[in-house]
Structure formats: C-alpha cells, structure tokens
Amino acid sequence: MTDQRTAWGWGLASIDAAGNTLDVWYPELKLGQAPAESARPNHNFGAIAHDEADARGVRRVPVFTVSKLDEPIEDAADAYLRLHLLSMRLAKPNTLNLDGIFAKLNNVVWTNYGPFAVEDFALRKLDVMATTRQAGAALAPHVDVSVLSIDKFPRMVDYVVPSGVRIGDADRVRLGAHLSEGTTVMHAGFVNFNAGTLGVSMVEGRVSQGVVVGNGSDIGGGASIMGTLSGGGKLKNSIGEHSLLGANAGIGISLGDNCVVEAGLYVTAGTKVTIYDKAKVAAGEPLETVKGAELSGKDNILFIRNSVSGRIEARYRKTGIELNEKLHKN
C-alpha cells in the first residue's frame, strides 16, 4: 500500500456514559504514513478536552487515528476520519472503502448543545437545562435543548466548512459530502455522504450517495439522481460536465457531458428511449428504440418526451449549458 492510501490525525471524540463514540471531530488530517508515537504532534485541544462527563453525560477525549483507506473501517473514529477526508476534499467520492460504515456509527441525537446518546436523552436534557440556568442570571429563564436530527450522520458544516461554496440549508448536507469550490447548494438541495461535485455546480435537487456531478452542471429544483442505498443497486450514477437535470426530473443512468434531461422526465436503465434521427424521419424509415442503460454515460444527448406521441426520445445536442459565472464565484 502506498503512503497516499493512509491518513492520520488527532480527533476530539465525544464518548457517552456507556462508552460509545457519538462523534469525532478532526480539525486537520494528513495523507501518508503516520509518524511514530514519539514524533506525533500535540493535539492542542486544551480545555475543550475533558475526561469528566458534562451535563450530557459526555466526555470529550483526544484520539489519535490512523486509517488504512483501502481496508475495512475499524471503528467509529476511523469512519469519521474517512467522512472528514471527503468533506475536506482530501479524497473524492467513491475512492475510499466505506463498506459497513453504518454498522460502525451510532445513532445520535444531534442538538444545539452537541451530540447526545439516544437512550437517556430526556434525563440528560433536563440536566443540561438545569446546568445552563445555574450558569448566570443573564441567561433566559427557559433555556431549551433543540433537536436538529436523530441520525448516524451529522451536518457537514458542524465539522468541515469548505471554502468557496454556498449552502442555503446546512441541515441538507451530510458530513462526508464533497463540495468543490464554486458549488452552490440551494435551500431545497441535498448532498449525501460519499457524493458531491467535482467543480462549479448548482445543486437544487438531490445528489444521492455515490453520485458525482461534473464541472458546470446543474441539478434542477426537485430533481433526483438514483443512488446505491436502500436497495438502489451497486451501479453508481454520475453526471458529466455542462449538463442539466431539469426541474423535477430524475435519472437512474449516468449522463455524459453536454446532456440535458427535460423537466419532469425520469429516465431509468429500463426506460425505452427512441433515438431521434432527422435523416431517418425525412426518409420515412423506422427509428431505433433502446433501453436507457445503452445510453448511460454518453455525451451530447437531449432527453425529452415527445408531446405529441408521448414517447421518450434522445436527440443530439451540440453544446452544453453555461452556468452564471458571477453567481458561482463564491
């Protein structure tokens, strides 16, 4: 294994009363062979690390993690390191071994006071509220704990804030998302872990796990790209450069460069698509019909539904779309 397939760094782990790791935050990570223990840098977490449980019943403990990126995930600390690598842009989607990641992560109550264990959340919430009230008279008399989500994956921005991006709703981008500079994720957009963009992009729809979107492409409002979770299969779909997935459209195949799927049209691997050929139409010859899978990943295609016949057609498209340069200069 080469040095580039190993990563390491100090993380700050949240450990609950049962000894479970709720999360790990890595402010900085390095690729390559980890230094010997005697040569390790200091973690510099200072007072924010504490071995005594706080009102949540959580200890914050420094952990030094070395991850062998091609091998199975060892534990929660290893899983969080790999998710950080993706969001830090130190690794692209589908380049790390993430098999079995769900089994290594605990379900967590994510709140404005940090992560809580699920099992004793109600009692721990009372403890936190009582502690904050005692902290000083300046605090409001009814301090509350707001639950953001109950999930195995936290919001990306609580751990990694990538440069050169805009995110309308931070709740809709999971840790492990890969957002390149120039990416805009609008308020209804969603980017899962091990998915994201490889250049300037507009995301108004759903980018599912395993999906990558090329430079200059636009995922329209309400659009979706079929991923690999929940029985979606093993084939990882992608979108090439300067392509458009129209509003409320969807794909279960990959798009190449300079492609467009018209608004409201869903094209899957089994969809029957007629290849529109002007010369054949002029000559009165029959047109070829193929399954969507045969067009997966091919460039310069416009997918539309013929408003007269109702059939789905693939037509040649010479050029790709152009995003607003000023809009994506983040």
Coordinates of C-alpha atoms in Angstrom, one line a residue:
M1 CA 0.0 0.0 0.0
T2 CA 1.3 3.4 -0.9
D3 CA 1.5 6.3 1.6
Q4 CA -1.3 8.1 -0.2
R5 CA -3.7 5.3 0.9
T6 CA -3.2 6.1 4.6
A7 CA -4.4 9.1 6.5
W8 CA -4.0 10.2 10.1
G9 CA -4.7 12.9 12.6
W10 CA -5.8 13.9 16.1
G11 CA -9.6 14.0 16.7
L12 CA -11.8 15.0 19.6
A13 CA -14.2 12.2 20.4
S14 CA -17.5 12.5 22.3
I15 CA -17.9 9.4 24.5
D16 CA -21.2 8.7 26.2
A17 CA -21.7 7.1 29.7
A18 CA -21.9 3.6 28.1
G19 CA -18.5 4.1 26.4
N20 CA -20.0 4.6 22.9
T21 CA -18.4 7.1 20.5
L22 CA -21.0 9.6 19.4
D23 CA -18.8 11.6 17.1
V24 CA -15.2 12.6 16.4
W25 CA -14.1 16.0 15.1
Y26 CA -10.8 16.2 13.2
P27 CA -9.7 19.9 12.7
E28 CA -6.8 18.7 10.5
L29 CA -5.9 15.5 8.7
K30 CA -2.8 14.4 6.8
L31 CA -2.4 11.9 4.0
G32 CA 0.6 9.5 4.1
Q33 CA 2.4 7.3 6.6
A34 CA 1.6 8.3 10.3
P35 CA 4.6 9.4 12.4
A36 CA 5.9 7.2 15.1
E37 CA 4.3 7.8 18.6
S38 CA 7.4 9.7 19.8
A39 CA 7.2 12.1 16.8
R40 CA 3.5 12.8 17.0
P41 CA 2.4 16.4 17.0
N42 CA 0.4 17.7 20.0
H43 CA -3.4 17.7 19.6
N44 CA -3.7 21.2 21.1
F45 CA -7.3 20.7 22.2
G46 CA -6.6 22.3 25.5
A47 CA -9.5 22.8 27.9
I48 CA -12.2 21.7 25.4
A49 CA -11.0 18.2 26.0
H50 CA -12.2 16.8 29.4
D51 CA -12.2 13.3 30.8
E52 CA -15.1 14.1 33.2
A53 CA -18.6 13.8 31.9
D54 CA -20.5 17.0 31.3
A55 CA -24.3 17.5 31.8
R56 CA -25.0 15.4 28.7
G57 CA -23.1 12.5 30.2
V58 CA -20.4 13.0 27.5
R59 CA -16.6 13.1 27.8
R60 CA -14.5 14.8 25.2
V61 CA -11.4 12.7 24.7
P62 CA -8.5 13.3 22.2
V63 CA -7.9 10.3 19.9
F64 CA -5.1 9.7 17.5
T65 CA -6.4 7.8 14.5
V66 CA -4.6 6.1 11.6
S67 CA -6.8 4.9 8.8
K68 CA -5.8 2.4 6.1
L69 CA -8.2 3.7 3.5
D70 CA -8.5 0.6 1.3
E71 CA -9.2 -1.7 4.3
P72 CA -12.5 -2.2 6.2
I73 CA -13.4 0.5 8.6
E74 CA -12.2 -0.4 12.1
D75 CA -14.4 1.7 14.4
A76 CA -16.3 5.0 14.7
A77 CA -13.1 7.1 14.9
D78 CA -12.0 5.6 11.6
A79 CA -15.4 6.1 10.0
Y80 CA -15.4 9.8 11.0
L81 CA -11.9 10.2 9.7
R82 CA -12.9 9.0 6.2
L83 CA -16.0 11.2 6.2
H84 CA -13.8 14.2 7.1
L85 CA -11.4 13.3 4.2
L86 CA -14.3 13.6 1.8
S87 CA -15.6 16.9 3.1
M88 CA -12.1 18.3 3.4
R89 CA -11.6 17.5 -0.3
L90 CA -8.6 15.2 0.5
A91 CA -10.5 12.4 -1.2
K92 CA -13.1 12.2 -3.9
P93 CA -16.3 10.2 -3.7
N94 CA -16.1 6.5 -4.4
T95 CA -12.3 6.4 -3.7
L96 CA -12.4 5.2 -0.1
N97 CA -13.5 1.9 1.4
L98 CA -16.8 2.8 3.2
D99 CA -18.2 -0.7 3.3
G100 CA -20.1 -1.3 6.6
I101 CA -19.9 2.3 7.7
F102 CA -23.5 2.2 9.1
A103 CA -22.5 -0.6 11.5
K104 CA -19.6 1.5 12.9
L105 CA -21.7 4.6 13.6
N106 CA -24.1 5.1 16.5
N107 CA -27.5 6.7 16.1
V108 CA -27.2 10.1 17.8
V109 CA -29.5 12.9 19.0
W110 CA -27.9 16.0 17.3
T111 CA -28.7 19.2 19.2
N112 CA -27.7 22.8 19.6
Y113 CA -25.7 21.6 22.6
G114 CA -23.9 18.9 20.7
P115 CA -24.5 15.1 20.4
F116 CA -26.5 13.2 23.0
A117 CA -27.0 9.5 23.4
V118 CA -30.4 8.4 22.3
E119 CA -31.2 6.1 25.3
D120 CA -31.2 8.6 28.1
F121 CA -31.8 11.8 26.2
A122 CA -34.8 13.0 28.2
L123 CA -33.0 12.9 31.5
R124 CA -29.8 14.4 30.1
K125 CA -31.8 17.2 28.5
L126 CA -33.1 18.1 32.0
D127 CA -29.6 18.1 33.4
V128 CA -28.4 20.4 30.6
M129 CA -31.3 22.8 31.1
A130 CA -30.7 22.9 34.9
T131 CA -26.9 23.5 34.4
T132 CA -27.4 26.4 32.0
R133 CA -29.9 28.1 34.3
Q134 CA -27.4 27.9 37.1
A135 CA -24.7 29.4 34.9
G136 CA -25.9 33.0 35.4
A137 CA -28.8 35.3 35.7
A138 CA -28.2 36.7 32.2
L139 CA -29.5 33.5 30.7
A140 CA -33.1 33.3 29.7
P141 CA -35.3 31.5 32.3
H142 CA -36.4 28.8 29.9
V143 CA -33.2 27.6 28.2
D144 CA -34.1 24.7 26.0
V145 CA -32.3 22.0 24.0
S146 CA -33.3 21.9 20.4
V147 CA -33.1 18.7 18.5
L148 CA -31.7 19.1 15.0
S149 CA -32.0 15.5 13.9
I150 CA -31.7 11.9 15.0
D151 CA -29.3 10.2 12.7
K152 CA -25.9 8.4 12.3
F153 CA -24.5 11.2 10.2
P154 CA -24.2 14.8 11.4
R155 CA -24.4 18.1 9.4
M156 CA -21.2 18.7 7.4
V157 CA -20.8 22.3 8.5
D158 CA -20.5 21.5 12.2
Y159 CA -17.2 19.7 11.3
V160 CA -16.0 21.0 8.0
V161 CA -16.6 24.3 6.3
P162 CA -15.2 24.1 2.8
S163 CA -14.0 27.3 1.1
G164 CA -15.7 28.8 -2.0
V165 CA -19.2 27.2 -1.5
R166 CA -22.6 28.5 -0.6
I167 CA -25.2 26.3 1.3
G168 CA -28.7 27.5 1.7
D169 CA -29.8 25.0 4.3
A170 CA -26.9 23.4 6.2
D171 CA -29.2 20.6 7.5
R172 CA -29.3 19.2 4.0
V173 CA -25.6 18.5 3.5
R174 CA -24.3 15.4 5.5
L175 CA -20.7 15.0 6.7
G176 CA -18.9 13.1 4.0
A177 CA -20.3 15.3 1.2
H178 CA -17.6 16.6 -1.2
L179 CA -18.3 20.1 -2.4
S180 CA -15.8 21.7 -4.8
E181 CA -15.2 25.4 -5.0
G182 CA -17.9 27.2 -6.9
T183 CA -20.6 24.9 -5.7
T184 CA -24.0 26.4 -4.6
V185 CA -26.4 24.1 -2.8
M186 CA -29.8 25.9 -2.7
H187 CA -32.2 25.6 0.2
A188 CA -34.0 22.5 -1.2
G189 CA -30.8 20.9 -2.4
F190 CA -29.4 17.8 -0.7
V191 CA -26.0 16.2 -0.8
N192 CA -25.4 12.8 0.9
F193 CA -22.1 11.4 2.2
N194 CA -19.7 10.0 -0.4
A195 CA -21.3 12.2 -3.1
G196 CA -20.9 15.7 -4.4
T197 CA -19.5 17.9 -7.0
L198 CA -16.2 18.0 -8.9
G199 CA -16.3 21.6 -10.0
V200 CA -18.6 24.6 -10.3
S201 CA -22.1 23.4 -9.9
M202 CA -25.7 24.4 -9.0
V203 CA -27.5 21.9 -6.8
E204 CA -31.2 22.5 -6.3
G205 CA -32.2 18.8 -6.2
R206 CA -31.0 15.6 -4.6
V207 CA -27.4 14.2 -5.0
S208 CA -27.6 10.7 -3.6
Q209 CA -24.9 8.6 -2.0
G210 CA -22.2 7.6 -4.6
V211 CA -23.2 10.2 -7.1
V212 CA -20.8 12.8 -8.5
V213 CA -21.6 15.9 -10.5
G214 CA -19.1 17.3 -13.0
N215 CA -18.0 20.8 -13.5
G216 CA -20.5 23.3 -14.9
S217 CA -23.6 21.1 -14.4
D218 CA -26.9 22.0 -12.8
I219 CA -29.2 19.8 -10.8
G220 CA -32.6 21.4 -11.1
G221 CA -35.2 22.0 -8.3
G222 CA -36.8 18.8 -7.2
A223 CA -34.6 16.7 -9.4
S224 CA -33.0 13.4 -8.2
I225 CA -30.2 11.0 -9.1
M226 CA -30.7 7.4 -8.1
G227 CA -28.1 6.3 -5.6
T228 CA -27.0 2.9 -4.2
L229 CA -28.6 3.0 -0.7
S230 CA -31.9 1.3 0.2
G231 CA -31.8 -1.4 -2.5
G232 CA -30.8 1.0 -5.3
G233 CA -28.2 -1.4 -6.7
K234 CA -24.5 -1.2 -6.9
L235 CA -24.2 0.9 -10.1
K236 CA -23.0 4.4 -9.2
N237 CA -24.6 7.0 -11.4
S238 CA -22.9 10.3 -12.3
I239 CA -23.4 13.5 -14.3
G240 CA -20.7 14.8 -16.6
E241 CA -19.7 18.4 -17.4
H242 CA -22.0 21.2 -18.6
S243 CA -25.1 19.0 -18.2
L244 CA -28.6 19.9 -16.9
L245 CA -31.0 17.7 -15.0
G246 CA -34.2 19.7 -15.3
A247 CA -36.6 20.6 -12.5
N248 CA -38.4 17.5 -11.1
A249 CA -36.5 15.2 -13.4
G250 CA -34.6 12.2 -12.4
I251 CA -32.1 9.6 -13.7
G252 CA -31.2 6.0 -12.9
I253 CA -28.5 6.2 -15.5
S254 CA -25.4 8.3 -15.9
L255 CA -25.3 11.4 -18.0
G256 CA -22.2 12.3 -20.1
D257 CA -21.0 15.8 -21.0
N258 CA -23.3 18.3 -22.6
C259 CA -26.5 16.4 -21.8
V260 CA -30.0 17.7 -20.8
V261 CA -33.0 15.8 -19.3
E262 CA -36.1 17.9 -19.7
A263 CA -38.1 19.0 -16.7
G264 CA -40.3 16.3 -15.2
L265 CA -38.8 13.4 -17.1
Y266 CA -37.4 10.3 -15.3
V267 CA -35.0 8.1 -17.3
T268 CA -34.0 4.7 -15.7
A269 CA -31.9 1.9 -17.1
G270 CA -35.0 0.1 -18.3
T271 CA -36.8 3.1 -19.9
K272 CA -37.5 2.6 -23.6
V273 CA -35.9 5.5 -25.4
T274 CA -36.3 6.3 -29.1
I275 CA -33.2 7.6 -30.8
Y276 CA -34.4 10.5 -33.0
D277 CA -32.6 10.8 -36.3
K278 CA -33.7 13.6 -38.7
A279 CA -32.4 11.8 -41.8
K280 CA -34.4 8.6 -41.0
V281 CA -37.6 10.7 -40.3
A282 CA -37.2 12.5 -43.6
A283 CA -36.8 9.2 -45.4
G284 CA -39.7 7.6 -43.6
E285 CA -37.5 5.0 -42.1
P286 CA -38.2 3.5 -38.6
L287 CA -36.3 4.9 -35.6
E288 CA -34.3 2.7 -33.3
T289 CA -35.6 2.2 -29.7
V290 CA -33.2 1.1 -27.0
K291 CA -33.1 0.8 -23.2
G292 CA -31.9 3.8 -21.2
A293 CA -28.9 1.7 -20.0
E294 CA -27.5 1.7 -23.5
L295 CA -27.2 5.5 -23.5
S296 CA -25.8 5.7 -20.0
G297 CA -22.7 8.0 -19.8
K298 CA -22.9 9.0 -23.5
D299 CA -22.3 12.7 -24.4
N300 CA -24.3 15.3 -26.2
I301 CA -27.8 13.9 -25.6
L302 CA -31.1 15.7 -25.0
F303 CA -33.7 13.5 -23.4
I304 CA -37.3 14.7 -24.0
R305 CA -40.8 13.3 -24.0
N306 CA -42.4 14.0 -27.4
S307 CA -45.5 16.0 -26.5
V308 CA -47.5 14.5 -29.5
S309 CA -46.6 10.8 -29.4
G310 CA -45.7 10.6 -25.7
R311 CA -42.6 8.6 -26.4
I312 CA -39.3 9.4 -24.7
E313 CA -36.7 10.5 -27.3
A314 CA -32.9 11.0 -27.3
R315 CA -31.8 13.8 -29.6
Y316 CA -28.3 15.0 -30.5
R317 CA -27.3 18.2 -28.6
K318 CA -24.2 20.0 -29.8
T319 CA -23.3 22.2 -26.8
G320 CA -23.6 22.0 -23.1
I321 CA -25.2 24.5 -20.7
E322 CA -23.3 27.5 -19.3
L323 CA -23.7 28.5 -15.6
N324 CA -23.7 32.1 -14.5
E325 CA -20.1 32.8 -13.7
K326 CA -20.8 35.6 -11.3
L327 CA -23.4 33.6 -9.4
H328 CA -21.0 30.8 -8.7
K329 CA -18.0 32.9 -7.8
N330 CA -18.2 32.1 -4.1

